[in-house]
mmCIF file of C-alpha atoms in Angstrom:
data_model
loop_
_atom_site.group_PDB
_atom_site.id
_atom_site.type_symbol
_atom_site.label_atom_id
_atom_site.label_comp_id
_atom_site.label_asym_id
_atom_site.label_seq_id
_atom_site.Cartn_x
_atom_site.Cartn_y
_atom_site.Cartn_z
ATOM 1 C CA UNK A 1 -12.220 -0.394 -11.021
ATOM 2 C CA UNK A 2 -11.505 0.850 -7.522
ATOM 3 C CA UNK A 3 -13.782 -0.923 -5.090
ATOM 4 C CA UNK A 4 -12.514 -0.071 -1.629
ATOM 5 C CA UNK A 5 -13.803 2.807 0.449
ATOM 6 C CA UNK A 6 -10.996 5.281 1.197
ATOM 7 C CA UNK A 7 -11.870 5.952 4.842
ATOM 8 C CA UNK A 8 -8.633 7.919 5.201
ATOM 9 C CA UNK A 9 -10.309 10.593 3.106
ATOM 10 C CA UNK A 10 -12.052 11.787 6.253
ATOM 11 C CA UNK A 11 -8.686 12.461 7.882
ATOM 12 C CA UNK A 12 -7.658 14.831 5.088
ATOM 13 C CA UNK A 13 -8.001 18.601 4.990
ATOM 14 C CA UNK A 14 -11.248 20.122 3.781
ATOM 15 C CA UNK A 15 -9.965 21.095 0.294
ATOM 16 C CA UNK A 16 -8.818 17.526 -0.325
ATOM 17 C CA UNK A 17 -12.207 16.115 0.685
ATOM 18 C CA UNK A 18 -13.981 18.640 -1.534
ATOM 19 C CA UNK A 19 -11.689 17.856 -4.489
ATOM 20 C CA UNK A 20 -12.328 14.126 -4.043
ATOM 21 C CA UNK A 21 -16.082 14.633 -4.395
ATOM 22 C CA UNK A 22 -15.713 17.069 -7.300
ATOM 23 C CA UNK A 23 -13.508 14.546 -9.134
ATOM 24 C CA UNK A 24 -16.212 11.933 -8.596
ATOM 25 C CA UNK A 25 -18.739 14.329 -10.162
ATOM 26 C CA UNK A 26 -20.573 14.733 -6.846
ATOM 27 C CA UNK A 27 -20.840 18.500 -6.391
ATOM 28 C CA UNK A 28 -23.650 17.885 -3.904
ATOM 29 C CA UNK A 29 -21.239 16.085 -1.569
ATOM 30 C CA UNK A 30 -18.471 18.606 -2.237
ATOM 31 C CA UNK A 31 -20.831 21.305 -0.931
ATOM 32 C CA UNK A 32 -22.155 19.199 1.970
ATOM 33 C CA UNK A 33 -21.501 21.052 5.264
ATOM 34 C CA UNK A 34 -20.538 17.749 6.907
ATOM 35 C CA UNK A 35 -17.364 17.548 4.819
ATOM 36 C CA UNK A 36 -16.473 21.239 4.757
ATOM 37 C CA UNK A 37 -15.443 21.801 8.346
ATOM 38 C CA UNK A 38 -12.042 21.338 9.909
ATOM 39 C CA UNK A 39 -13.004 17.813 10.966
ATOM 40 C CA UNK A 40 -15.861 15.383 10.453
ATOM 41 C CA UNK A 41 -17.943 14.037 13.316
ATOM 42 C CA UNK A 42 -17.867 10.238 13.772
ATOM 43 C CA UNK A 43 -21.606 9.976 13.052
ATOM 44 C CA UNK A 44 -21.111 11.876 9.800
ATOM 45 C CA UNK A 45 -18.237 9.601 8.809
ATOM 46 C CA UNK A 46 -20.534 6.591 9.195
ATOM 47 C CA UNK A 47 -23.283 8.297 7.179
ATOM 48 C CA UNK A 48 -20.860 9.263 4.395
ATOM 49 C CA UNK A 49 -19.225 5.850 3.966
ATOM 50 C CA UNK A 50 -21.792 4.597 1.450
ATOM 51 C CA UNK A 51 -21.650 7.630 -0.871
ATOM 52 C CA UNK A 52 -17.848 7.649 -0.635
ATOM 53 C CA UNK A 53 -17.858 3.978 -1.656
ATOM 54 C CA UNK A 54 -20.043 4.819 -4.624
ATOM 55 C CA UNK A 55 -17.710 7.660 -5.567
ATOM 56 C CA UNK A 56 -14.606 5.513 -5.303
ATOM 57 C CA UNK A 57 -15.957 3.103 -7.899
ATOM 58 C CA UNK A 58 -16.707 5.933 -10.341
ATOM 59 C CA UNK A 59 -13.097 6.013 -11.591
ATOM 60 C CA UNK A 60 -10.448 3.385 -12.176
ATOM 61 C CA UNK A 61 -7.508 3.039 -9.827
ATOM 62 C CA UNK A 62 -5.254 4.667 -12.438
ATOM 63 C CA UNK A 63 -7.664 7.598 -12.807
ATOM 64 C CA UNK A 64 -7.873 8.062 -9.021
ATOM 65 C CA UNK A 65 -4.079 7.977 -8.821
ATOM 66 C CA UNK A 66 -3.876 10.911 -11.254
ATOM 67 C CA UNK A 67 -6.722 12.834 -9.563
ATOM 68 C CA UNK A 68 -5.242 12.409 -6.106
ATOM 69 C CA UNK A 69 -1.786 13.458 -7.280
ATOM 70 C CA UNK A 70 -3.264 16.571 -8.917
ATOM 71 C CA UNK A 71 -5.043 17.593 -5.691
ATOM 72 C CA UNK A 72 -2.322 16.540 -3.202
ATOM 73 C CA UNK A 73 -4.527 13.829 -1.735
ATOM 74 C CA UNK A 74 -2.271 11.138 -0.238
ATOM 75 C CA UNK A 75 -3.053 7.906 -2.044
ATOM 76 C CA UNK A 76 -1.410 4.711 -3.169
ATOM 77 C CA UNK A 77 -3.148 1.816 -4.852
ATOM 78 C CA UNK A 78 -3.293 -1.590 -3.237
ATOM 79 C CA UNK A 79 -1.469 -3.713 -5.778
ATOM 80 C CA UNK A 80 -2.282 -7.220 -6.867
ATOM 81 C CA UNK A 81 0.644 -9.449 -5.905
ATOM 82 C CA UNK A 82 1.424 -10.340 -9.519
ATOM 83 C CA UNK A 83 1.569 -6.614 -10.444
ATOM 84 C CA UNK A 84 3.487 -5.367 -7.405
ATOM 85 C CA UNK A 85 6.967 -6.246 -8.678
ATOM 86 C CA UNK A 86 6.348 -4.237 -11.878
ATOM 87 C CA UNK A 87 5.101 -1.101 -10.106
ATOM 88 C CA UNK A 88 7.412 1.881 -10.784
ATOM 89 C CA UNK A 89 7.554 2.808 -7.087
ATOM 90 C CA UNK A 90 8.436 -0.740 -6.050
ATOM 91 C CA UNK A 91 11.047 -1.082 -8.799
ATOM 92 C CA UNK A 92 12.552 2.371 -8.319
ATOM 93 C CA UNK A 93 12.756 1.973 -4.563
ATOM 94 C CA UNK A 94 14.456 -1.411 -4.709
ATOM 95 C CA UNK A 95 11.650 -2.965 -2.688
ATOM 96 C CA UNK A 96 12.029 -6.176 -4.693
ATOM 97 C CA UNK A 97 15.465 -7.479 -5.659
ATOM 98 C CA UNK A 98 16.507 -10.350 -7.874
ATOM 99 C CA UNK A 99 19.132 -12.408 -6.045
ATOM 100 C CA UNK A 100 20.989 -15.577 -6.953
ATOM 101 C CA UNK A 101 20.190 -18.552 -4.716
ATOM 102 C CA UNK A 102 22.850 -21.300 -4.770
ATOM 103 C CA UNK A 103 20.399 -24.108 -5.548
ATOM 104 C CA UNK A 104 17.304 -22.296 -6.880
ATOM 105 C CA UNK A 105 18.956 -19.817 -9.255
ATOM 106 C CA UNK A 106 17.645 -16.286 -9.736
ATOM 107 C CA UNK A 107 14.736 -15.531 -7.417
ATOM 108 C CA UNK A 108 12.821 -12.401 -6.476
ATOM 109 C CA UNK A 109 13.297 -11.375 -2.869
ATOM 110 C CA UNK A 110 12.048 -8.563 -0.681
ATOM 111 C CA UNK A 111 14.635 -5.819 -0.938
ATOM 112 C CA UNK A 112 16.428 -4.228 1.967
ATOM 113 C CA UNK A 113 14.035 -1.507 3.188
ATOM 114 C CA UNK A 114 16.706 1.045 4.202
ATOM 115 C CA UNK A 115 19.661 2.550 2.372
ATOM 116 C CA UNK A 116 22.939 3.632 3.935
ATOM 117 C CA UNK A 117 25.546 5.326 1.764
ATOM 118 C CA UNK A 118 28.578 4.073 3.697
ATOM 119 C CA UNK A 119 27.286 0.579 4.461
ATOM 120 C CA UNK A 120 25.077 -0.687 1.653
ATOM 121 C CA UNK A 121 22.977 -3.670 2.682
ATOM 122 C CA UNK A 122 22.398 -6.827 0.680
ATOM 123 C CA UNK A 123 20.876 -10.278 1.032
ATOM 124 C CA UNK A 124 23.660 -12.506 2.356
ATOM 125 C CA UNK A 125 21.715 -15.512 3.582
ATOM 126 C CA UNK A 126 18.577 -17.148 2.332
ATOM 127 C CA UNK A 127 15.721 -18.821 4.129
ATOM 128 C CA UNK A 128 16.620 -22.463 4.752
ATOM 129 C CA UNK A 129 15.252 -25.179 2.539
ATOM 130 C CA UNK A 130 12.857 -27.623 4.218
ATOM 131 C CA UNK A 131 14.874 -29.859 6.541
ATOM 132 C CA UNK A 132 18.141 -28.035 5.869
ATOM 133 C CA UNK A 133 18.951 -27.465 9.559
ATOM 134 C CA UNK A 134 17.029 -30.319 11.146
ATOM 135 C CA UNK A 135 20.106 -32.336 12.078
ATOM 136 C CA UNK A 136 21.837 -29.336 13.691
ATOM 137 C CA UNK A 137 18.693 -28.549 15.721
ATOM 138 C CA UNK A 138 18.453 -32.138 16.949
ATOM 139 C CA UNK A 139 22.126 -32.096 17.927
ATOM 140 C CA UNK A 140 21.705 -28.858 19.872
ATOM 141 C CA UNK A 141 18.636 -30.226 21.629
ATOM 142 C CA UNK A 142 20.473 -33.422 22.554
ATOM 143 C CA UNK A 143 23.493 -31.471 23.817
ATOM 144 C CA UNK A 144 21.270 -29.411 26.091
ATOM 145 C CA UNK A 145 19.951 -32.452 28.036
#
């Protein structure tokens, strides 16, 4: 179940706020004058946080994803780390790559976040293993004295 309070909801346009409350089966909040203006006063945001939290737990994350997509409400779930690599957006966007490490074999790595058609990027160097560069660092420190 979704458990976080989507505070960003208050930054959305009035139809999106209304649709959120209607999807949560809270017509009373959808009709509330505090959420139907062009913006919401800070005091009203504070007062509405608890009912919004209750609404957010009324549907699962997957259900909210569908509802928000249907009503053009910007939304993305916060993924559990063990599920993130299997998410279609993460996989399709190349946000996680499988690369071959010389001593560790195939490992998952954060993908390159930008794409250039003429100069495709790739992982060329890996994080050092513990102690891998210690001797070089000591030599550079000694040479600088």
